[in-house]
Amino acid sequence: MTPSIRRKLEALSERHHEVGLLLSQPDVHADNSRFRELSQEYAQLEPVAASLREHDQAESELAETRAMLDDPELREMAIDDVRRLEQRLQELDGQLQLLLLPKDPRDQANLYLEIRAGSGGDEAAIFAGDLLRMYLRYAESRRWHVEILSEHAGEHGGYREVVARVEGSGAYSQLKFESGTHCVKRVPVTESQGRVHTSTATVAVLPELDEIDDITINPADLKTDTFRASGAGGQHVNKTDSAIRITHLPTGTVVECQEERSQHKNRARAMSLLRARLLDAERSKQTAEQAESRRLQVGTGDRSQRIRTYRYKDNLVTDHRIGLNLYSLAEIMQGDLAELIDTLTREHQADQLQALGGG
């Protein structure tokens, strides 16, 4: 553990003690908002303080045990204890450094998932549909709720564009590394000669905004159109113009929502999606230069980067950002994304730790 990291951890531990004292004050108990705020801070700092205490205790025990190495009668037992304590200290070092990493306030947010067919014609649309199915099955395994907000089907299946809202604890933290261009190499169902084609689809993962993250939108900058939502026919056909299309005139951003039968609900959902897109665009603009030097260009709005290739002939999925090859394409397309997501998360944490330690 470097001295700078040690100082940061000690400062957080001191703050934990300070907040504990504040929580015992009568005036804090009388202010529900202040009490709730401090209670949340105390809970967030508790793992840091507890791990640092355990680390200090293990260091003290290790020093005492090493002193026993000079005693011939205790040496053999001390060797095993030294090895055990050194291993535990190494584990605590890593644990404390992870606890010190800045938390993304958006990690627990719900999200908007946007998938668009790229190059490759009909096959690109089919691939976009395959990606949507992959994410839906992953969401189902996490017991998240998913609703399709708008969709434009491809002529031979799949989607030219589809937008979904994913609701669940930690949804954004799990899928935020999926933004970018996904590439597929396979023989399309529309190919009669058996030739392998290359097609692409783009994925954008946008956190649903809390009011604290919100941005101001001038109503005069909006053009709102209503239209009749498409349906499956029969009694489910929407007989009113309940679907909403909103255009943000300064940026040309267009959002649609046709899931709900209520125009009011569709309008509210469309405005939420519009705010998410505008804030994402603003963040992308602010972090463009910084993103050029990052291996994991995730959450920066860089949609042009080819992040992953799916090679059906080899049953291979390659994530180009970290050079990860997984020979389990069939399972991944069925929603088994755990290894991909866990590896990307660890790599991202490694980058943060490197920055934390000064490079």
PDB file of C-alpha atoms in Angstrom, residues 94 97-99 101-104 107-108 138 142 144 170-178 294-298 308 319 321-324 326 337-354:
ATOM      1  CA  GLY A  94      -6.603  -5.138  -2.722  1.00  0.00           C
ATOM      2  CA  GLN A  97      -7.931  -0.117  -2.841  1.00  0.00           C
ATOM      3  CA  LEU A  98     -11.168  -1.231  -4.491  1.00  0.00           C
ATOM      4  CA  LEU A  99     -13.148   0.453  -1.718  1.00  0.00           C
ATOM      5  CA  LEU A 101     -12.205   3.741  -6.060  1.00  0.00           C
ATOM      6  CA  PRO A 102     -14.701   6.489  -6.920  1.00  0.00           C
ATOM      7  CA  LYS A 103     -18.249   5.214  -7.182  1.00  0.00           C
ATOM      8  CA  ASP A 104     -20.174   5.993 -10.343  1.00  0.00           C
ATOM      9  CA  ASP A 107     -24.324   2.528 -11.375  1.00  0.00           C
ATOM     10  CA  GLN A 108     -27.591   1.716  -9.597  1.00  0.00           C
ATOM     11  CA  TYR A 138     -29.516 -11.651 -19.511  1.00  0.00           C
ATOM     12  CA  ARG A 142     -31.126 -10.929 -13.292  1.00  0.00           C
ATOM     13  CA  TRP A 144     -34.955  -7.140 -14.267  1.00  0.00           C
ATOM     14  CA  GLY A 170     -27.489  -2.182 -10.646  1.00  0.00           C
ATOM     15  CA  ALA A 171     -28.653  -2.470 -14.243  1.00  0.00           C
ATOM     16  CA  TYR A 172     -26.437   0.331 -15.541  1.00  0.00           C
ATOM     17  CA  SER A 173     -23.357  -0.957 -13.680  1.00  0.00           C
ATOM     18  CA  GLN A 174     -23.724  -4.314 -15.440  1.00  0.00           C
ATOM     19  CA  LEU A 175     -24.429  -3.145 -18.993  1.00  0.00           C
ATOM     20  CA  LYS A 176     -22.575   0.176 -19.273  1.00  0.00           C
ATOM     21  CA  PHE A 177     -19.621  -1.527 -20.981  1.00  0.00           C
ATOM     22  CA  GLU A 178     -21.840  -2.673 -23.886  1.00  0.00           C
ATOM     23  CA  ARG A 294      -8.430   4.985 -22.428  1.00  0.00           C
ATOM     24  CA  ARG A 295      -8.434   1.286 -23.228  1.00  0.00           C
ATOM     25  CA  LEU A 296     -12.011   0.957 -22.089  1.00  0.00           C
ATOM     26  CA  GLN A 297     -13.874   3.657 -23.950  1.00  0.00           C
ATOM     27  CA  VAL A 298     -17.073   2.942 -22.112  1.00  0.00           C
ATOM     28  CA  ARG A 308     -16.687  -6.781 -30.039  1.00  0.00           C
ATOM     29  CA  ASP A 319     -13.748  -8.134 -27.037  1.00  0.00           C
ATOM     30  CA  ARG A 321     -10.786  -3.441 -25.880  1.00  0.00           C
ATOM     31  CA  ILE A 322      -9.086  -5.960 -23.603  1.00  0.00           C
ATOM     32  CA  GLY A 323      -8.113  -8.717 -26.046  1.00  0.00           C
ATOM     33  CA  LEU A 324     -10.518 -11.225 -24.501  1.00  0.00           C
ATOM     34  CA  LEU A 326     -14.248 -16.584 -25.360  1.00  0.00           C
ATOM     35  CA  LEU A 337     -22.810 -12.542 -20.261  1.00  0.00           C
ATOM     36  CA  ALA A 338     -21.398 -12.979 -16.757  1.00  0.00           C
ATOM     37  CA  GLU A 339     -17.793 -13.740 -17.771  1.00  0.00           C
ATOM     38  CA  LEU A 340     -17.709 -10.891 -20.291  1.00  0.00           C
ATOM     39  CA  ILE A 341     -19.140  -8.352 -17.864  1.00  0.00           C
ATOM     40  CA  ASP A 342     -17.028  -9.495 -14.896  1.00  0.00           C
ATOM     41  CA  THR A 343     -13.798  -9.346 -16.933  1.00  0.00           C
ATOM     42  CA  LEU A 344     -14.580  -5.875 -18.281  1.00  0.00           C
ATOM     43  CA  THR A 345     -15.384  -4.681 -14.760  1.00  0.00           C
ATOM     44  CA  ARG A 346     -12.083  -6.014 -13.401  1.00  0.00           C
ATOM     45  CA  GLU A 347     -10.126  -4.378 -16.228  1.00  0.00           C
ATOM     46  CA  HIS A 348     -11.891  -1.088 -15.581  1.00  0.00           C
ATOM     47  CA  GLN A 349     -11.055  -1.331 -11.883  1.00  0.00           C
ATOM     48  CA  ALA A 350      -7.420  -2.083 -12.758  1.00  0.00           C
ATOM     49  CA  ASP A 351      -7.291   1.114 -14.839  1.00  0.00           C
ATOM     50  CA  GLN A 352      -8.780   3.072 -11.942  1.00  0.00           C
ATOM     51  CA  LEU A 353      -6.294   1.549  -9.487  1.00  0.00           C
ATOM     52  CA  GLN A 354      -3.414   2.487 -11.761  1.00  0.00           C
TER      53      GLN A 354
END
